[in-house]
Amino acid sequence: MSRIRRGDMILFVLILILGSFTGLQWWKHSHVDYQQGQLQALITVNGKEYETVPLTGDERIIDIKTKFGHNTLKVYDYGIQMIYSDAPKRIALDMGFISEPYQQIICVPTRVVVEVLVFPSMNSVRQNWMLW
């Protein structure tokens, strides 16, 4: 029977530390407190901000036409979805409706990235400021 050596123990501890770090990062991103009106979609094209859209219950169509291609986004029910892309493979359309913080829609051929982010309301910013 083989014994646990010093190198085995170091490797085990490193894997345990990395696993804990990854678990904490996942927990941090999946447990974000937000109110319904605080979510916004950040739309970037080719790494540059194109538009920031508040995610509300109102329906809105966003048409993105660039030299890289054409995409159409639909904002509704406090979320956003890509409904059209002229990319050769329509993978971004399969990403579906996103409405939670840190969810993304990525269309590589047209270089469009849509990410849902939490933007604090002015009331919560004022309350946090008064705590300082």
Coordinates of C-alpha atoms in Angstrom, one line a residue:
M1 CA 0.0 0.0 0.0
S2 CA 1.3 3.4 -0.9
R3 CA 1.7 6.2 1.6
I4 CA 0.7 9.8 1.2
R5 CA 3.8 11.8 0.5
R6 CA 4.5 15.5 1.1
G7 CA 3.9 16.4 -2.6
D8 CA 0.6 14.7 -2.6
M9 CA -0.5 16.6 0.5
I10 CA 0.6 20.0 -1.1
L11 CA -1.3 19.2 -4.3
F12 CA -4.4 18.3 -2.3
V13 CA -4.2 21.6 -0.3
L14 CA -3.8 23.6 -3.5
I15 CA -6.8 21.9 -5.1
L16 CA -8.8 22.6 -2.0
I17 CA -7.9 26.3 -1.9
L18 CA -8.6 26.8 -5.6
G19 CA -12.0 24.9 -5.3
S20 CA -12.9 27.1 -2.3
F21 CA -12.0 30.3 -4.2
T22 CA -14.1 29.2 -7.2
G23 CA -17.0 28.3 -5.0
L24 CA -16.9 31.7 -3.2
Q25 CA -16.8 33.5 -6.6
W26 CA -19.8 31.5 -7.8
W27 CA -21.7 32.2 -4.6
K28 CA -20.9 35.9 -4.7
H29 CA -22.3 36.2 -8.3
S30 CA -25.4 34.1 -7.7
H31 CA -26.5 35.8 -4.6
V32 CA -26.8 39.5 -5.6
D33 CA -29.5 41.5 -3.9
Y34 CA -31.4 43.8 -6.3
Q35 CA -34.7 45.4 -6.9
Q36 CA -36.6 44.9 -10.1
G37 CA -35.8 48.4 -11.5
Q38 CA -32.1 48.2 -10.8
L39 CA -31.2 45.8 -13.6
Q40 CA -29.8 47.2 -16.9
A41 CA -28.4 45.6 -20.0
L42 CA -25.0 46.8 -21.1
I43 CA -24.7 46.4 -24.9
T44 CA -21.2 46.5 -26.3
V45 CA -20.2 46.2 -30.0
N46 CA -16.5 45.4 -30.8
G47 CA -15.6 46.1 -27.1
K48 CA -17.1 49.7 -27.1
E49 CA -20.3 50.6 -25.2
Y50 CA -23.2 50.9 -27.6
E51 CA -26.0 51.5 -25.2
T52 CA -27.2 50.9 -21.7
V53 CA -30.8 49.8 -21.5
P54 CA -33.0 49.7 -18.3
L55 CA -34.8 46.4 -18.1
T56 CA -38.4 47.2 -17.5
G57 CA -41.7 45.6 -18.2
D58 CA -42.2 47.8 -21.2
E59 CA -41.5 46.3 -24.6
R60 CA -38.7 47.9 -26.7
I61 CA -36.9 46.8 -29.9
I62 CA -33.2 47.7 -30.3
D63 CA -31.7 47.4 -33.8
I64 CA -27.9 47.2 -34.0
K65 CA -26.5 47.6 -37.5
T66 CA -22.7 47.8 -37.8
K67 CA -20.1 46.9 -40.3
F68 CA -19.8 43.5 -38.5
G69 CA -23.5 42.6 -39.0
H70 CA -27.1 43.1 -37.9
N71 CA -28.7 42.1 -34.6
T72 CA -32.0 42.9 -33.1
L73 CA -32.7 42.8 -29.3
K74 CA -36.1 42.8 -27.6
V75 CA -36.5 44.2 -24.1
Y76 CA -39.6 42.9 -22.3
D77 CA -40.7 41.4 -18.9
Y78 CA -37.7 42.9 -17.0
G79 CA -35.2 41.1 -19.3
I80 CA -33.7 41.1 -22.8
Q81 CA -33.4 38.6 -25.7
M82 CA -31.7 38.5 -29.1
I83 CA -34.4 37.9 -31.7
Y84 CA -32.4 38.3 -34.9
S85 CA -28.8 37.9 -36.0
D86 CA -27.4 37.6 -39.5
A87 CA -24.5 35.6 -38.2
P88 CA -23.8 32.3 -40.1
K89 CA -24.6 30.2 -37.0
R90 CA -27.4 31.6 -34.8
I91 CA -25.9 30.5 -31.5
A92 CA -26.7 33.9 -29.8
L93 CA -30.4 33.3 -30.5
D94 CA -30.2 30.0 -28.6
M95 CA -29.0 31.8 -25.5
G96 CA -32.6 32.9 -24.9
F97 CA -34.1 35.4 -22.5
I98 CA -31.8 36.8 -19.8
S99 CA -33.0 38.6 -16.7
E100 CA -30.5 37.8 -13.9
P101 CA -27.4 39.7 -13.0
Y102 CA -24.2 38.6 -14.8
Q103 CA -26.0 36.7 -17.5
Q104 CA -24.8 37.3 -21.0
I105 CA -25.7 37.0 -24.7
I106 CA -22.6 36.8 -26.9
C107 CA -22.6 37.0 -30.7
V108 CA -19.0 36.5 -31.9
P109 CA -19.3 37.1 -35.6
T110 CA -21.1 40.5 -35.1
R111 CA -19.0 41.3 -32.0
V112 CA -22.1 42.0 -29.9
V113 CA -22.1 41.3 -26.1
V114 CA -25.2 41.9 -23.9
E115 CA -24.7 41.6 -20.2
V116 CA -27.3 42.2 -17.4
L117 CA -25.8 44.3 -14.6
V118 CA -27.1 45.7 -11.3
F119 CA -27.1 49.5 -11.2
P120 CA -28.0 50.9 -7.7
S121 CA -30.9 53.3 -7.5
M122 CA -30.2 56.8 -6.3
N123 CA -32.1 56.0 -3.0
S124 CA -29.7 53.2 -2.1
V125 CA -26.7 55.3 -3.1
R126 CA -27.9 58.1 -0.8
Q127 CA -28.5 55.6 2.1
N128 CA -25.1 54.1 1.7
W129 CA -23.5 57.5 1.6
M130 CA -25.2 58.5 4.8
L131 CA -23.8 55.4 6.5
W132 CA -20.3 56.7 5.9

